Tab-separated table of C-alpha atoms and ligand atoms in Angstrom:
chain	number	residue	atom	x	y	z
A	12	UNK	CA	3.897	40.479	294.065
A	13	UNK	CA	2.279	43.127	296.261
A	14	UNK	CA	-0.799	40.959	297.002
A	15	UNK	CA	1.459	38.121	298.138
A	16	UNK	CA	1.889	37.259	301.755
A	17	UNK	CA	4.959	38.749	303.404
A	18	UNK	CA	6.803	36.099	305.398
A	19	UNK	CA	9.630	38.346	306.578
A	20	UNK	CA	9.936	42.097	306.773
A	21	UNK	CA	13.258	43.722	307.620
A	22	UNK	CA	12.699	47.307	308.681
A	23	UNK	CA	15.279	50.039	309.160
A	24	UNK	CA	18.031	47.612	310.146
A	25	UNK	CA	21.363	48.989	311.363
A	26	UNK	CA	24.323	46.779	312.330
A	27	UNK	CA	27.716	48.018	313.556
A	28	UNK	CA	30.958	46.198	314.362
A	29	UNK	CA	33.016	47.664	317.193
A	30	UNK	CA	36.603	46.940	316.133
A	31	UNK	CA	39.905	48.295	317.511
A	32	UNK	CA	40.271	50.313	314.307
A	33	UNK	CA	36.858	51.960	314.777
A	34	UNK	CA	33.123	51.382	314.352
A	35	UNK	CA	32.293	49.635	311.075
A	36	UNK	CA	28.839	50.811	309.967
A	37	UNK	CA	28.090	47.569	308.166
A	38	UNK	CA	24.321	47.784	307.640
A	39	UNK	CA	22.867	51.205	307.138
A	40	UNK	CA	19.081	51.176	307.328
A	41	UNK	CA	18.038	48.172	305.239
A	42	UNK	CA	14.357	47.682	304.409
A	43	UNK	CA	13.193	44.517	302.685
A	44	UNK	CA	10.032	42.409	302.415
A	45	UNK	CA	10.308	38.748	301.431
A	46	UNK	CA	7.201	37.022	300.088
A	47	UNK	CA	6.095	33.520	300.951
A	48	UNK	CA	7.237	30.931	298.406
A	49	UNK	CA	9.590	33.159	296.428
A	50	UNK	CA	13.312	32.904	295.821
A	51	UNK	CA	14.780	36.277	296.680
A	52	UNK	CA	18.387	36.944	295.660
A	53	UNK	CA	20.644	39.342	297.510
A	54	UNK	CA	23.603	40.352	295.389
A	55	UNK	CA	26.596	42.667	295.720
A	56	UNK	CA	30.365	42.783	296.093
A	57	UNK	CA	32.156	41.053	298.964
A	58	UNK	CA	31.761	43.096	302.146
A	59	UNK	CA	28.574	44.891	301.036
A	60	UNK	CA	26.531	43.460	303.926
A	61	UNK	CA	24.615	40.575	302.331
A	62	UNK	CA	25.702	37.949	304.849
A	63	UNK	CA	25.446	40.307	307.819
A	64	UNK	CA	21.852	41.118	306.827
A	65	UNK	CA	20.994	37.424	306.535
A	66	UNK	CA	22.616	36.545	309.868
A	67	UNK	CA	20.860	39.422	311.612
A	68	UNK	CA	17.533	37.737	310.777
A	69	UNK	CA	18.012	35.172	313.547
A	70	UNK	CA	20.444	37.306	315.565
A	71	UNK	CA	23.539	35.356	314.526
A	72	UNK	CA	25.770	38.438	314.564
A	73	UNK	CA	28.919	37.530	316.504
A	74	UNK	CA	30.726	40.053	318.737
A	75	UNK	CA	32.072	42.667	318.137
A	76	UNK	CA	28.983	43.088	315.947
A	77	UNK	CA	25.796	44.591	317.314
A	78	UNK	CA	22.320	45.090	315.892
A	79	UNK	CA	21.779	48.756	316.708
A	80	UNK	CA	18.285	49.346	315.530
A	81	UNK	CA	15.429	47.962	313.463
A	82	UNK	CA	12.733	45.345	313.352
A	83	UNK	CA	12.658	41.908	311.756
A	84	UNK	CA	9.032	40.903	311.530
A	85	UNK	CA	8.472	37.229	310.859
A	86	UNK	CA	5.053	35.681	310.249
A	87	UNK	CA	4.612	32.973	312.827
A	88	UNK	CA	1.286	31.242	313.486
A	89	UNK	CA	-0.522	33.933	311.452
A	90	UNK	CA	0.948	36.784	313.543
A	91	UNK	CA	4.062	38.861	313.023
A	92	UNK	CA	6.702	38.634	315.736
A	93	UNK	CA	9.783	40.833	315.936
A	94	UNK	CA	12.716	38.389	315.907
A	95	UNK	CA	14.944	41.050	317.438
A	96	UNK	CA	12.751	41.190	320.523
A	97	UNK	CA	12.046	37.481	321.088
A	98	UNK	CA	13.627	35.892	324.197
A	99	UNK	CA	16.758	33.841	323.419
A	100	UNK	CA	15.030	30.464	324.021
A	101	UNK	CA	12.296	31.388	321.516
A	102	UNK	CA	14.728	32.473	318.808
A	103	UNK	CA	16.619	29.188	319.322
A	104	UNK	CA	13.408	27.303	318.581
A	105	UNK	CA	13.049	29.162	315.269
A	106	UNK	CA	16.731	28.945	314.234
A	107	UNK	CA	17.434	25.634	312.469
A	108	UNK	CA	13.742	24.861	312.439
A	109	UNK	CA	11.378	27.400	310.848
A	110	UNK	CA	14.331	29.426	309.555
A	111	UNK	CA	17.406	27.467	308.544
A	112	UNK	CA	20.738	28.260	306.910
A	113	UNK	CA	23.076	26.774	304.365
A	114	UNK	CA	26.474	28.402	304.790
A	115	UNK	CA	29.166	28.500	302.133
A	116	UNK	CA	31.719	26.243	303.763
A	117	UNK	CA	30.318	22.745	304.442
A	118	UNK	CA	33.525	21.704	306.204
A	119	UNK	CA	33.138	24.246	308.977
A	120	UNK	CA	29.331	23.787	309.096
A	121	UNK	CA	29.670	20.080	309.955
A	122	UNK	CA	31.052	18.525	313.135
A	123	UNK	CA	33.935	16.184	312.211
A	124	UNK	CA	33.214	13.962	315.248
A	125	UNK	CA	29.718	12.880	314.238
A	126	UNK	CA	28.334	10.941	311.275
A	127	UNK	CA	26.233	12.710	308.672
A	128	UNK	CA	23.148	10.758	309.789
A	129	UNK	CA	23.634	11.792	313.411
A	130	UNK	CA	23.943	15.452	312.474
A	131	UNK	CA	20.810	15.409	310.316
A	132	UNK	CA	18.771	13.418	312.855
A	133	UNK	CA	19.939	15.562	315.768
A	134	UNK	CA	18.417	18.676	314.151
A	135	UNK	CA	15.007	16.974	314.174
A	136	UNK	CA	15.373	15.571	317.700
A	137	UNK	CA	16.548	18.873	319.228
A	138	UNK	CA	13.515	20.636	317.779
A	139	UNK	CA	11.143	17.866	318.951
A	140	UNK	CA	10.220	16.988	315.390
A	141	UNK	CA	10.970	13.260	315.792
A	142	UNK	CA	12.392	10.564	318.073
A	143	UNK	CA	15.862	9.213	317.197
A	144	UNK	CA	14.652	6.132	315.254
A	145	UNK	CA	12.253	8.084	313.112
A	146	UNK	CA	14.755	10.935	312.670
A	147	UNK	CA	17.402	8.463	311.461
A	148	UNK	CA	14.984	7.063	308.841
A	149	UNK	CA	14.149	10.581	307.715
A	150	UNK	CA	17.872	11.352	307.472
A	151	UNK	CA	18.193	8.523	304.928
A	152	UNK	CA	15.184	9.896	303.024
A	153	UNK	CA	16.743	13.364	302.956
A	154	UNK	CA	19.991	11.990	301.583
A	155	UNK	CA	17.958	10.287	298.870
A	156	UNK	CA	16.216	13.573	298.075
A	157	UNK	CA	19.542	15.350	297.852
A	158	UNK	CA	20.655	12.646	295.387
A	159	UNK	CA	23.473	11.186	297.456
A	160	UNK	CA	24.302	7.742	296.058
A	161	UNK	CA	23.882	4.833	298.469
A	162	UNK	CA	22.237	6.896	301.246
A	163	UNK	CA	21.911	3.889	303.621
A	164	UNK	CA	25.679	3.640	303.938
A	165	UNK	CA	26.489	7.364	303.493
A	166	UNK	CA	24.369	8.139	306.536
A	167	UNK	CA	27.019	6.340	308.608
A	168	UNK	CA	29.941	8.291	307.108
A	169	UNK	CA	31.863	11.085	308.805
A	170	UNK	CA	32.332	14.396	306.947
A	171	UNK	CA	36.004	13.654	306.142
A	172	UNK	CA	34.917	10.531	304.259
A	173	UNK	CA	32.972	12.587	301.726
A	174	UNK	CA	33.739	14.996	298.881
A	175	UNK	CA	33.008	18.754	299.161
A	176	UNK	CA	29.868	18.422	297.020
A	177	UNK	CA	28.593	15.556	299.161
A	178	UNK	CA	29.286	17.484	302.377
A	179	UNK	CA	27.263	20.394	301.020
A	180	UNK	CA	24.395	17.956	300.290
A	181	UNK	CA	24.574	16.901	303.950
A	182	UNK	CA	24.372	20.560	304.988
A	183	UNK	CA	21.366	20.990	302.665
A	184	UNK	CA	19.751	17.886	304.232
A	185	UNK	CA	20.266	19.350	307.720
A	186	UNK	CA	18.793	22.677	306.608
A	187	UNK	CA	15.740	20.946	305.110
A	188	UNK	CA	15.236	18.385	307.865
A	189	UNK	CA	12.573	20.370	309.713
A	190	UNK	CA	10.819	21.652	306.584
A	191	UNK	CA	11.809	25.289	307.157
A	192	UNK	CA	9.502	28.083	306.091
A	193	UNK	CA	12.483	30.243	305.193
A	194	UNK	CA	15.763	28.815	303.930
A	195	UNK	CA	18.717	31.194	303.873
A	196	UNK	CA	21.406	29.979	301.470
A	197	UNK	CA	24.550	32.073	301.885
A	198	UNK	CA	26.876	31.520	298.908
A	199	UNK	CA	25.928	27.810	299.030
A	200	UNK	CA	28.071	26.758	296.079
A	201	UNK	CA	31.203	28.875	296.463
A	202	UNK	CA	33.405	25.993	297.592
A	203	UNK	CA	32.336	23.367	295.073
A	204	UNK	CA	33.264	22.970	291.405
A	205	UNK	CA	31.070	24.231	288.587
A	206	UNK	CA	29.325	20.954	287.711
A	207	UNK	CA	28.456	20.268	291.353
A	208	UNK	CA	27.349	23.903	291.660
A	209	UNK	CA	24.799	23.416	288.862
A	210	UNK	CA	23.547	20.159	290.411
A	211	UNK	CA	23.135	21.734	293.855
A	212	UNK	CA	21.248	24.716	292.478
A	213	UNK	CA	18.926	22.434	290.464
A	214	UNK	CA	18.364	20.474	293.634
A	215	UNK	CA	17.476	23.554	295.678
A	216	UNK	CA	15.133	24.829	292.958
A	217	UNK	CA	13.429	21.426	292.723
A	218	UNK	CA	12.998	21.144	296.501
A	219	UNK	CA	11.695	24.705	296.611
A	220	UNK	CA	9.124	23.877	293.899
A	221	UNK	CA	8.032	20.698	295.666
A	222	UNK	CA	7.770	22.109	299.178
A	223	UNK	CA	7.084	25.779	298.466
A	224	UNK	CA	9.911	26.870	300.769
A	225	UNK	CA	10.804	30.542	300.686
A	226	UNK	CA	14.498	30.996	299.859
A	227	UNK	CA	16.786	33.931	300.501
A	228	UNK	CA	19.789	33.325	298.252
A	229	UNK	CA	22.930	35.321	298.990
A	230	UNK	CA	25.456	35.403	296.181
A	231	UNK	CA	27.782	37.601	294.165
A	232	UNK	CA	27.171	35.387	291.133
A	233	UNK	CA	24.845	37.092	288.637
A	234	UNK	CA	24.387	33.798	286.733
A	235	UNK	CA	22.876	32.149	289.792
A	236	UNK	CA	20.666	35.158	290.331
A	237	UNK	CA	19.352	34.933	286.755
A	238	UNK	CA	18.756	31.222	286.989
A	239	UNK	CA	17.347	30.854	290.476
A	240	UNK	CA	15.535	33.931	291.717
A	241	UNK	CA	12.171	35.621	291.322
A	242	UNK	CA	13.237	38.997	292.731
A	243	UNK	CA	16.588	40.586	293.451
A	244	UNK	CA	17.993	43.092	295.919
A	245	UNK	CA	21.290	44.811	295.114
A	246	UNK	CA	23.425	45.816	298.081
A	247	UNK	CA	26.218	48.358	298.137
A	248	UNK	CA	28.238	49.313	301.209
A	249	UNK	CA	25.520	48.351	303.682
A	250	UNK	CA	22.634	49.856	301.704
A	251	UNK	CA	19.997	48.049	299.660
A	252	UNK	CA	20.107	50.289	296.594
A	253	UNK	CA	17.733	48.531	294.199
A	254	UNK	CA	15.003	45.884	294.403
A	255	UNK	CA	13.249	44.494	291.315
A	256	UNK	CA	11.838	41.393	289.660
A	257	UNK	CA	14.776	39.413	288.258
A	258	UNK	CA	13.913	40.020	284.571
A	259	UNK	CA	13.818	43.764	285.130
A	260	UNK	CA	17.163	43.862	286.912
A	261	UNK	CA	18.812	42.380	283.826
A	262	UNK	CA	16.703	44.150	281.192
A	263	UNK	CA	16.402	47.552	282.808
A	264	UNK	CA	18.767	48.121	285.734
A	265	UNK	CA	18.289	51.592	287.203
A	266	UNK	CA	20.866	52.231	289.894
A	267	UNK	CA	24.311	53.221	288.541
A	268	UNK	CA	25.878	50.550	290.781
A	269	UNK	CA	23.587	47.801	289.404
A	270	UNK	CA	24.434	48.943	285.865
A	271	UNK	CA	28.132	48.810	286.738
A	272	UNK	CA	27.778	45.361	288.282
A	273	UNK	CA	26.101	43.995	285.144
A	274	UNK	CA	28.643	45.624	282.830
A	275	UNK	CA	31.421	43.942	284.813
A	276	UNK	CA	30.215	40.371	284.227
A	277	UNK	CA	30.053	38.463	280.917
A	278	UNK	CA	26.628	38.229	279.288
A	279	UNK	CA	26.269	35.300	276.868
A	280	UNK	CA	23.440	37.122	275.045
A	281	UNK	CA	25.514	40.199	274.232
A	282	UNK	CA	28.621	40.517	272.095
A	283	UNK	CA	31.017	42.828	273.912
A	284	UNK	CA	34.671	43.618	273.326
A	285	UNK	CA	35.661	43.901	276.949
A	286	UNK	CA	34.162	43.940	280.406
A	287	UNK	CA	33.985	47.298	282.166
A	288	UNK	CA	34.998	47.286	285.840
A	289	UNK	CA	33.424	49.700	288.317
A	290	UNK	CA	36.000	52.426	288.987
A	291	UNK	CA	37.389	52.864	292.487
A	292	UNK	CA	37.056	50.456	295.366
A	293	UNK	CA	34.575	49.519	298.059
A	294	UNK	CA	34.664	52.204	300.801
A	295	UNK	CA	36.010	51.681	304.296
A	296	UNK	CA	32.825	51.484	306.343
A	297	UNK	CA	34.542	52.929	309.410
A	298	UNK	CA	34.465	56.180	307.418
A	299	UNK	CA	31.603	55.635	304.934
A	300	UNK	CA	31.084	58.310	302.272
A	301	UNK	CA	28.474	60.925	303.195
A	302	UNK	CA	25.075	61.039	301.455
A	303	UNK	CA	24.883	58.297	298.838
A	304	UNK	CA	27.636	55.823	299.756
A	305	UNK	CA	28.266	55.154	296.047
A	306	UNK	CA	29.004	58.797	295.172
A	307	UNK	CA	32.844	58.566	295.060
A	308	UNK	CA	32.547	55.885	292.323
A	309	UNK	CA	29.441	57.091	290.532
A	310	UNK	CA	29.821	58.668	287.053
A	311	UNK	CA	26.518	60.538	287.534
A	312	UNK	CA	27.163	61.987	291.010
A	313	UNK	CA	25.598	65.420	291.640
A	314	UNK	CA	26.231	67.856	294.520
A	315	UNK	CA	23.177	66.567	296.420
A	316	UNK	CA	24.571	62.999	296.313
A	317	UNK	CA	27.375	63.986	298.710
A	318	UNK	CA	25.042	65.768	301.074
A	319	UNK	CA	21.959	63.611	301.528
A	320	UNK	CA	21.121	59.958	301.343
A	321	UNK	CA	18.686	59.366	298.458
A	322	UNK	CA	15.166	58.208	299.360
A	323	UNK	CA	13.753	54.911	298.099
A	324	UNK	CA	11.480	55.428	295.103
A	325	UNK	CA	9.151	52.947	293.417
A	326	UNK	CA	9.712	53.540	289.706
A	327	UNK	CA	7.424	50.734	288.518
A	328	UNK	CA	5.312	48.364	290.603
A	329	UNK	CA	7.810	46.345	292.632
A	330	UNK	CA	10.911	48.102	291.192
A	331	UNK	CA	12.553	50.296	293.824
A	332	UNK	CA	15.725	52.353	293.614
A	333	UNK	CA	17.647	54.579	296.019
A	334	UNK	CA	19.226	57.206	293.783
A	335	UNK	CA	18.939	60.978	293.418
A	336	UNK	CA	18.763	60.724	289.597
A	337	UNK	CA	15.264	59.271	289.910
A	338	UNK	CA	14.236	61.262	292.971
A	339	UNK	CA	14.918	64.483	291.045
A	340	UNK	CA	12.985	63.155	288.035
A	341	UNK	CA	9.983	62.290	290.171
A	342	UNK	CA	10.163	65.731	291.822
A	343	UNK	CA	10.206	67.501	288.434
A	344	UNK	CA	7.223	65.467	287.204
A	345	UNK	CA	5.343	66.368	290.363
A	346	UNK	CA	6.060	70.077	289.840
A	347	UNK	CA	5.048	70.133	286.130
B	416	SF4	FE1	25.081	58.192	291.744
B	416	SF4	FE2	23.923	60.165	293.086
B	416	SF4	FE3	22.509	58.043	292.337
B	416	SF4	FE4	24.310	57.845	294.269
B	416	SF4	S1	22.439	59.068	294.320
B	416	SF4	S2	24.020	56.449	292.604
B	416	SF4	S3	25.888	59.217	293.522
B	416	SF4	S4	23.496	59.556	290.988
């Protein structure tokens, strides 16, 4: 992957939320490169910072949240621009156009007062991609692509006249309407039933293959990760603790949290008596644990884990882990 073109590079990103209870240190120095044309999966428990990271990309962090520090370099017209420094009118041009989102709840993503066709066409018109007539025709085409039956009449329907699965197909059509370079799908199938979930994921994969769109898939569902992604990042308490090609994450997870996550979900290829939950609970990020944020729950914690944050180490090409177990190993090898 290293010779592939980087489309987005998140560097040293910190995001805090200033609540009445205190400052929530939600994102704690995240570094991540996403390659053009890949499907990158971001996985972790609820509240680990996956969605906040994805929303920070186009500065969609609502108050009381604040991006404190970092760079988000996006390749635009063969040059990298820092999305955190672009003027507001420029970032608006990119949002919904070159970088688009599919959020988990189609009901709140859609405006109940407008037809599905209007909402799809409007995205193209606002970004000067088409005039209304042409945009309306393309809206019908998009509904066809997203396998909505009878697209010519569905385009005139309001969101309340459709099922949850159909509404999510409308949201997908809106997200794809301007042929985005990067599609961010944040738990896109959480609110639909399992059969529709499989259909929607097949659809996204197919569209990605056809158009070569880069996808950042946010999920806590390891099955979707296995099925959909090329590479995976595992987040814990605002830190990106492991990044690896998808096969390696399942075959050879390194970080104790990744191992715990995999042991806690059923694996159809392995016969196990019972699932093993990760002990303890997700920390309160107003008072995050010192050093490695996983240390209060980690069965391998050492004194250094409480004191210092582990560095990121590349164990194999493209397989990175933030854990003192490996940092100490590498140090010993270097000394011998
Ligand atoms: Fe466990 Fe220490 Fe590694 Fe953190 S750095 S995961 S506490 S061994």
